């Protein structure tokens, strides 16, 4: 869908005439000085939700334009443009933001510059030292168990052990190792041993899930289709993606918080180093 208006010859001529009659019409001065926000973000529902919730409200308050560039990976987008940044805002998980900070790609934010950060418990902040964070925390989701309600009951997945139950052989989807190393394996290690650093236990449990799986999904869109169509019954998955499905009208997929708990994932907005329109970027982060 698009909000673009269909232009005809008469409307174009009329618009041109009005500009000639008022040649000194310009943007508001503050928008000219501060530029715009160009945010790297994921496509589809994520971009739509963020444009509405953050971008449109920010522009309404400040007059500073906001636009999202949809990318497959926000980390890769910033890394590939590190020498000449084109984004001045980007959306990342805590781990992604820390990776970018360690690579010297993003600008740390001073806690003292943002009073709201002083009200947040330190254990919920992406601290890089005692005075700075890697980015502005804006969202917390959990990594639980998504399931198709037509094919299973909530009780089937009240525990994480449900994903390795033999009755679901060939009916589970799971994430690829690159993401499992960040989420599944540390969580399973914590769940089974009480220590997320005991990775052998987490890897062993991840392998059990994989042996019960139909496929390793290659994208969130694919996994949502698998769950919605009933091609798979359940998957370890992100609560925000199921909430997005519900908003779009899908009612046969739900997300569970198992009895052992779940992994909480903080997400943040970051500012790349040497970003264009840095003043606007800092104002957006404060907003």
Short mmCIF file of C-alpha atoms in Angstrom, two decimals:
data_model
loop_
_atom_site.label_atom_id
_atom_site.label_comp_id
_atom_site.label_asym_id
_atom_site.label_seq_id
_atom_site.Cartn_x
_atom_site.Cartn_y
_atom_site.Cartn_z
CA UNK A 1 0.00 0.00 0.00
CA UNK A 2 1.13 3.58 -0.57
CA UNK A 3 0.04 7.03 0.55
CA UNK A 4 1.28 8.58 -2.72
CA UNK A 5 -1.29 10.63 -4.59
CA UNK A 6 -1.97 9.97 -8.26
CA UNK A 7 -0.93 13.06 -10.19
CA UNK A 8 -2.46 14.20 -13.44
CA UNK A 9 -1.34 16.95 -15.82
CA UNK A 10 -3.75 19.53 -14.40
CA UNK A 11 -2.62 19.00 -10.78
CA UNK A 12 1.06 19.15 -11.77
CA UNK A 13 0.54 22.43 -13.66
CA UNK A 14 -1.47 23.88 -10.79
CA UNK A 15 1.23 22.91 -8.29
CA UNK A 16 3.92 24.44 -10.48
CA UNK A 17 1.96 27.66 -10.80
CA UNK A 18 1.54 27.95 -7.04
CA UNK A 19 5.29 27.50 -6.53
CA UNK A 20 6.05 30.22 -9.08
CA UNK A 21 3.62 32.52 -7.31
CA UNK A 22 5.30 31.88 -3.96
CA UNK A 23 8.97 31.23 -4.71
CA UNK A 24 10.11 31.74 -1.12
CA UNK A 25 8.22 28.80 0.42
CA UNK A 26 10.79 26.74 2.35
CA UNK A 27 10.85 24.06 5.01
CA UNK A 28 10.79 25.11 8.66
CA UNK A 29 14.21 26.42 9.68
CA UNK A 30 14.79 23.79 12.39
CA UNK A 31 14.25 20.96 9.93
CA UNK A 32 16.76 22.52 7.54
CA UNK A 33 19.39 22.87 10.25
CA UNK A 34 18.93 19.43 11.79
CA UNK A 35 18.33 17.48 8.60
CA UNK A 36 16.40 14.23 8.86
CA UNK A 37 16.36 10.81 10.49
CA UNK A 38 17.33 7.94 8.20
CA UNK A 39 16.84 4.73 10.14
CA UNK A 40 18.02 1.23 9.24
CA UNK A 41 15.35 -1.25 10.27
CA UNK A 42 13.85 -4.58 9.33
CA UNK A 43 11.19 -4.74 6.65
CA UNK A 44 7.51 -5.56 6.68
CA UNK A 45 5.54 -5.25 9.89
CA UNK A 46 8.50 -3.98 11.91
CA UNK A 47 9.09 -1.00 9.61
CA UNK A 48 5.38 -0.19 9.43
CA UNK A 49 4.95 -0.28 13.21
CA UNK A 50 8.05 1.84 13.85
CA UNK A 51 7.15 4.46 11.25
CA UNK A 52 3.75 4.86 12.90
CA UNK A 53 4.83 4.64 16.54
CA UNK A 54 8.12 6.51 16.42
CA UNK A 55 8.65 8.24 13.11
CA UNK A 56 5.31 9.95 12.58
CA UNK A 57 5.02 11.10 16.19
CA UNK A 58 8.61 12.42 16.18
CA UNK A 59 8.02 14.40 13.00
CA UNK A 60 4.73 15.75 14.33
CA UNK A 61 6.52 17.05 17.43
CA UNK A 62 9.73 18.36 15.88
CA UNK A 63 9.08 18.85 12.16
CA UNK A 64 12.18 16.76 11.43
CA UNK A 65 11.51 14.24 8.63
CA UNK A 66 11.85 10.55 9.50
CA UNK A 67 12.18 7.66 7.09
CA UNK A 68 13.04 4.00 7.39
CA UNK A 69 15.27 2.11 4.99
CA UNK A 70 14.33 -1.57 5.15
CA UNK A 71 17.34 -3.90 5.29
CA UNK A 72 17.76 -7.66 5.84
CA UNK A 73 20.28 -7.06 8.65
CA UNK A 74 20.74 -3.77 10.47
CA UNK A 75 24.15 -4.86 11.78
CA UNK A 76 25.40 -5.60 8.28
CA UNK A 77 23.96 -2.31 7.00
CA UNK A 78 25.99 -0.32 9.53
CA UNK A 79 29.15 -2.39 9.14
CA UNK A 80 29.13 -2.11 5.34
CA UNK A 81 28.76 1.69 5.53
CA UNK A 82 31.08 2.30 8.46
CA UNK A 83 33.53 4.45 6.47
CA UNK A 84 30.79 6.71 5.10
CA UNK A 85 27.62 6.28 7.21
CA UNK A 86 24.29 6.85 5.49
CA UNK A 87 22.12 6.11 8.55
CA UNK A 88 21.86 8.18 11.70
CA UNK A 89 19.61 5.74 13.55
CA UNK A 90 19.40 1.97 13.63
CA UNK A 91 17.45 -0.73 15.50
CA UNK A 92 19.32 -3.59 17.21
CA UNK A 93 19.16 -6.27 19.83
CA UNK A 94 21.36 -5.77 22.89
CA UNK A 95 23.90 -8.25 21.53
CA UNK A 96 23.91 -6.58 18.12
CA UNK A 97 24.49 -3.16 19.64
CA UNK A 98 27.36 -4.46 21.77
CA UNK A 99 28.94 -6.09 18.72
CA UNK A 100 28.79 -2.79 16.84
CA UNK A 101 30.21 -0.89 19.81
CA UNK A 102 33.11 -3.34 20.13
CA UNK A 103 33.83 -2.84 16.42
CA UNK A 104 33.92 0.94 16.93
CA UNK A 105 30.97 1.54 14.59
CA UNK A 106 28.46 3.21 16.92
CA UNK A 107 28.65 6.18 19.24
CA UNK A 108 28.21 5.46 22.97
CA UNK A 109 25.54 7.53 24.70
CA UNK A 110 26.39 9.33 27.94
CA UNK A 111 23.86 8.45 30.62
CA UNK A 112 24.19 11.98 32.03
CA UNK A 113 22.87 13.43 28.74
CA UNK A 114 19.59 11.53 28.94
CA UNK A 115 17.77 11.91 32.29
CA UNK A 116 15.40 9.04 31.50
CA UNK A 117 18.34 6.61 31.54
CA UNK A 118 19.04 7.55 35.14
CA UNK A 119 15.62 6.13 36.06
CA UNK A 120 16.28 2.69 34.50
CA UNK A 121 17.89 -0.09 36.58
CA UNK A 122 21.47 -0.60 35.45
CA UNK A 123 20.94 -4.33 34.80
CA UNK A 124 18.43 -3.38 32.08
CA UNK A 125 20.83 -1.04 30.29
CA UNK A 126 23.36 -1.97 27.56
CA UNK A 127 26.26 -0.60 29.62
CA UNK A 128 29.64 -0.21 27.94
CA UNK A 129 31.24 1.44 31.00
CA UNK A 130 29.93 3.06 34.18
CA UNK A 131 28.89 6.25 32.35
CA UNK A 132 27.80 5.14 28.88
CA UNK A 133 25.38 2.82 27.10
CA UNK A 134 25.58 1.37 23.59
CA UNK A 135 22.11 2.61 22.68
CA UNK A 136 18.74 3.83 23.93
CA UNK A 137 16.57 0.94 25.22
CA UNK A 138 13.14 1.14 23.62
CA UNK A 139 11.62 -2.34 23.74
CA UNK A 140 11.79 -5.64 25.59
CA UNK A 141 10.44 -8.84 24.08
CA UNK A 142 10.71 -12.45 25.17
CA UNK A 143 11.87 -15.55 23.35
CA UNK A 144 9.20 -18.14 24.12
CA UNK A 145 7.35 -20.93 22.35
CA UNK A 146 5.03 -20.07 19.47
CA UNK A 147 2.46 -22.71 18.56
CA UNK A 148 -0.40 -23.35 16.16
CA UNK A 149 -3.60 -23.47 18.24
CA UNK A 150 -5.43 -25.61 15.66
CA UNK A 151 -2.93 -28.43 16.08
CA UNK A 152 -1.88 -28.17 19.72
CA UNK A 153 -2.93 -27.00 23.18
CA UNK A 154 -1.17 -24.60 25.51
CA UNK A 155 -0.49 -27.54 27.84
CA UNK A 156 1.57 -29.21 25.11
CA UNK A 157 4.20 -26.49 25.42
CA UNK A 158 3.92 -25.41 29.04
CA UNK A 159 7.56 -26.53 29.30
CA UNK A 160 10.51 -26.09 26.94
CA UNK A 161 10.73 -29.86 26.94
CA UNK A 162 7.67 -29.82 24.69
CA UNK A 163 9.90 -28.97 21.72
CA UNK A 164 11.72 -32.30 22.13
CA UNK A 165 8.63 -34.42 22.84
CA UNK A 166 8.72 -37.38 20.38
CA UNK A 167 5.07 -36.85 19.40
CA UNK A 168 6.12 -33.68 17.56
CA UNK A 169 8.79 -35.43 15.49
CA UNK A 170 9.08 -33.59 12.17
CA UNK A 171 6.64 -30.88 13.27
CA UNK A 172 8.97 -28.30 14.86
CA UNK A 173 10.89 -25.46 13.22
CA UNK A 174 14.08 -24.02 14.69
CA UNK A 175 16.47 -21.16 14.05
CA UNK A 176 19.85 -21.38 12.38
CA UNK A 177 23.01 -21.80 14.50
CA UNK A 178 24.14 -18.19 14.00
CA UNK A 179 21.06 -16.99 15.89
CA UNK A 180 20.83 -19.99 18.20
CA UNK A 181 24.29 -19.09 19.51
CA UNK A 182 22.83 -15.80 20.77
CA UNK A 183 19.45 -16.98 22.03
CA UNK A 184 18.61 -20.69 22.14
CA UNK A 185 21.90 -22.12 23.38
CA UNK A 186 22.55 -19.63 26.22
CA UNK A 187 18.92 -19.87 27.31
CA UNK A 188 18.88 -23.67 27.30
CA UNK A 189 22.16 -23.64 29.25
CA UNK A 190 20.66 -21.32 31.87
CA UNK A 191 17.43 -23.33 32.02
CA UNK A 192 19.15 -26.68 32.46
CA UNK A 193 22.15 -25.79 34.65
CA UNK A 194 21.44 -22.36 36.11
CA UNK A 195 24.51 -21.00 34.32
CA UNK A 196 24.34 -19.69 30.77
CA UNK A 197 28.08 -20.28 30.38
CA UNK A 198 27.62 -24.05 30.62
CA UNK A 199 27.23 -24.15 26.85
CA UNK A 200 27.62 -27.89 26.38
CA UNK A 201 24.22 -28.46 27.99
CA UNK A 202 22.63 -25.79 25.80
CA UNK A 203 24.18 -27.16 22.63
CA UNK A 204 23.00 -30.68 23.47
CA UNK A 205 19.42 -29.48 23.99
CA UNK A 206 19.50 -27.41 20.79
CA UNK A 207 20.61 -30.57 18.95
CA UNK A 208 17.62 -32.46 20.40
CA UNK A 209 15.28 -29.76 19.10
CA UNK A 210 16.92 -29.95 15.68
CA UNK A 211 16.35 -33.71 15.55
CA UNK A 212 12.64 -33.07 16.14
CA UNK A 213 12.45 -30.41 13.44
CA UNK A 214 10.99 -30.28 9.96
CA UNK A 215 13.23 -27.39 8.93
CA UNK A 216 15.52 -24.58 10.04
CA UNK A 217 13.66 -21.45 9.00
CA UNK A 218 15.55 -18.93 6.89
CA UNK A 219 13.52 -15.81 7.75
CA UNK A 220 10.89 -14.66 10.22
CA UNK A 221 8.38 -14.33 7.40
CA UNK A 222 8.93 -17.98 6.47
CA UNK A 223 8.55 -19.16 10.06
CA UNK A 224 5.35 -17.20 10.52
CA UNK A 225 3.93 -18.82 7.38
CA UNK A 226 4.96 -22.27 8.59
CA UNK A 227 3.19 -21.71 11.90
CA UNK A 228 0.11 -20.05 10.44
CA UNK A 229 -0.44 -22.75 7.78
CA UNK A 230 0.21 -25.57 10.23
CA UNK A 231 3.25 -26.85 8.34
CA UNK A 232 4.89 -26.88 11.77
CA UNK A 233 3.20 -27.02 15.17
CA UNK A 234 5.63 -25.00 17.27
CA UNK A 235 8.91 -23.11 17.40
CA UNK A 236 11.07 -21.16 19.81
CA UNK A 237 10.24 -17.65 18.63
CA UNK A 238 10.01 -13.93 19.34
CA UNK A 239 6.93 -12.59 21.12
CA UNK A 240 6.90 -9.40 19.04
CA UNK A 241 6.50 -11.32 15.79
CA UNK A 242 3.45 -13.17 17.11
CA UNK A 243 1.97 -9.92 18.41
CA UNK A 244 2.40 -8.55 14.89
CA UNK A 245 0.53 -11.54 13.47
CA UNK A 246 -2.31 -10.95 15.91
CA UNK A 247 -2.56 -7.29 14.92
CA UNK A 248 -2.82 -8.37 11.28
CA UNK A 249 -5.78 -10.63 12.13
CA UNK A 250 -4.12 -14.05 12.47
CA UNK A 251 -5.74 -15.82 15.43
CA UNK A 252 -4.54 -19.42 15.17
CA UNK A 253 -0.98 -18.78 16.40
CA UNK A 254 -0.06 -17.89 19.99
CA UNK A 255 3.12 -17.35 22.04
CA UNK A 256 3.71 -19.00 25.43
CA UNK A 257 5.88 -18.19 28.41
CA UNK A 258 6.89 -21.70 29.57
CA UNK A 259 7.00 -22.61 33.25
CA UNK A 260 10.83 -22.50 33.30
CA UNK A 261 10.72 -18.88 32.14
CA UNK A 262 12.09 -17.38 28.93
CA UNK A 263 14.87 -15.25 27.58
CA UNK A 264 14.17 -11.50 27.71
CA UNK A 265 15.69 -9.58 24.78
CA UNK A 266 16.23 -5.82 25.04
CA UNK A 267 16.26 -3.78 21.81
CA UNK A 268 17.84 -0.38 21.36
CA UNK A 269 18.23 2.53 18.97
CA UNK A 270 21.87 3.36 18.21
CA UNK A 271 23.67 6.23 16.52
CA UNK A 272 26.51 5.34 14.10
CA UNK A 273 29.78 7.21 14.50
CA UNK A 274 30.15 10.17 12.10
CA UNK A 275 26.46 9.85 11.24
CA UNK A 276 24.89 12.52 9.01
CA UNK A 277 22.59 15.01 10.78
CA UNK A 278 24.01 14.08 14.19
CA UNK A 279 22.01 16.78 15.97
CA UNK A 280 18.76 15.33 14.63
CA UNK A 281 19.92 11.82 15.62
CA UNK A 282 20.52 12.88 19.21
CA UNK A 283 17.16 14.62 19.34
CA UNK A 284 15.46 11.47 18.08
CA UNK A 285 17.19 9.31 20.69
CA UNK A 286 16.11 11.74 23.40
CA UNK A 287 12.56 11.66 22.03
#
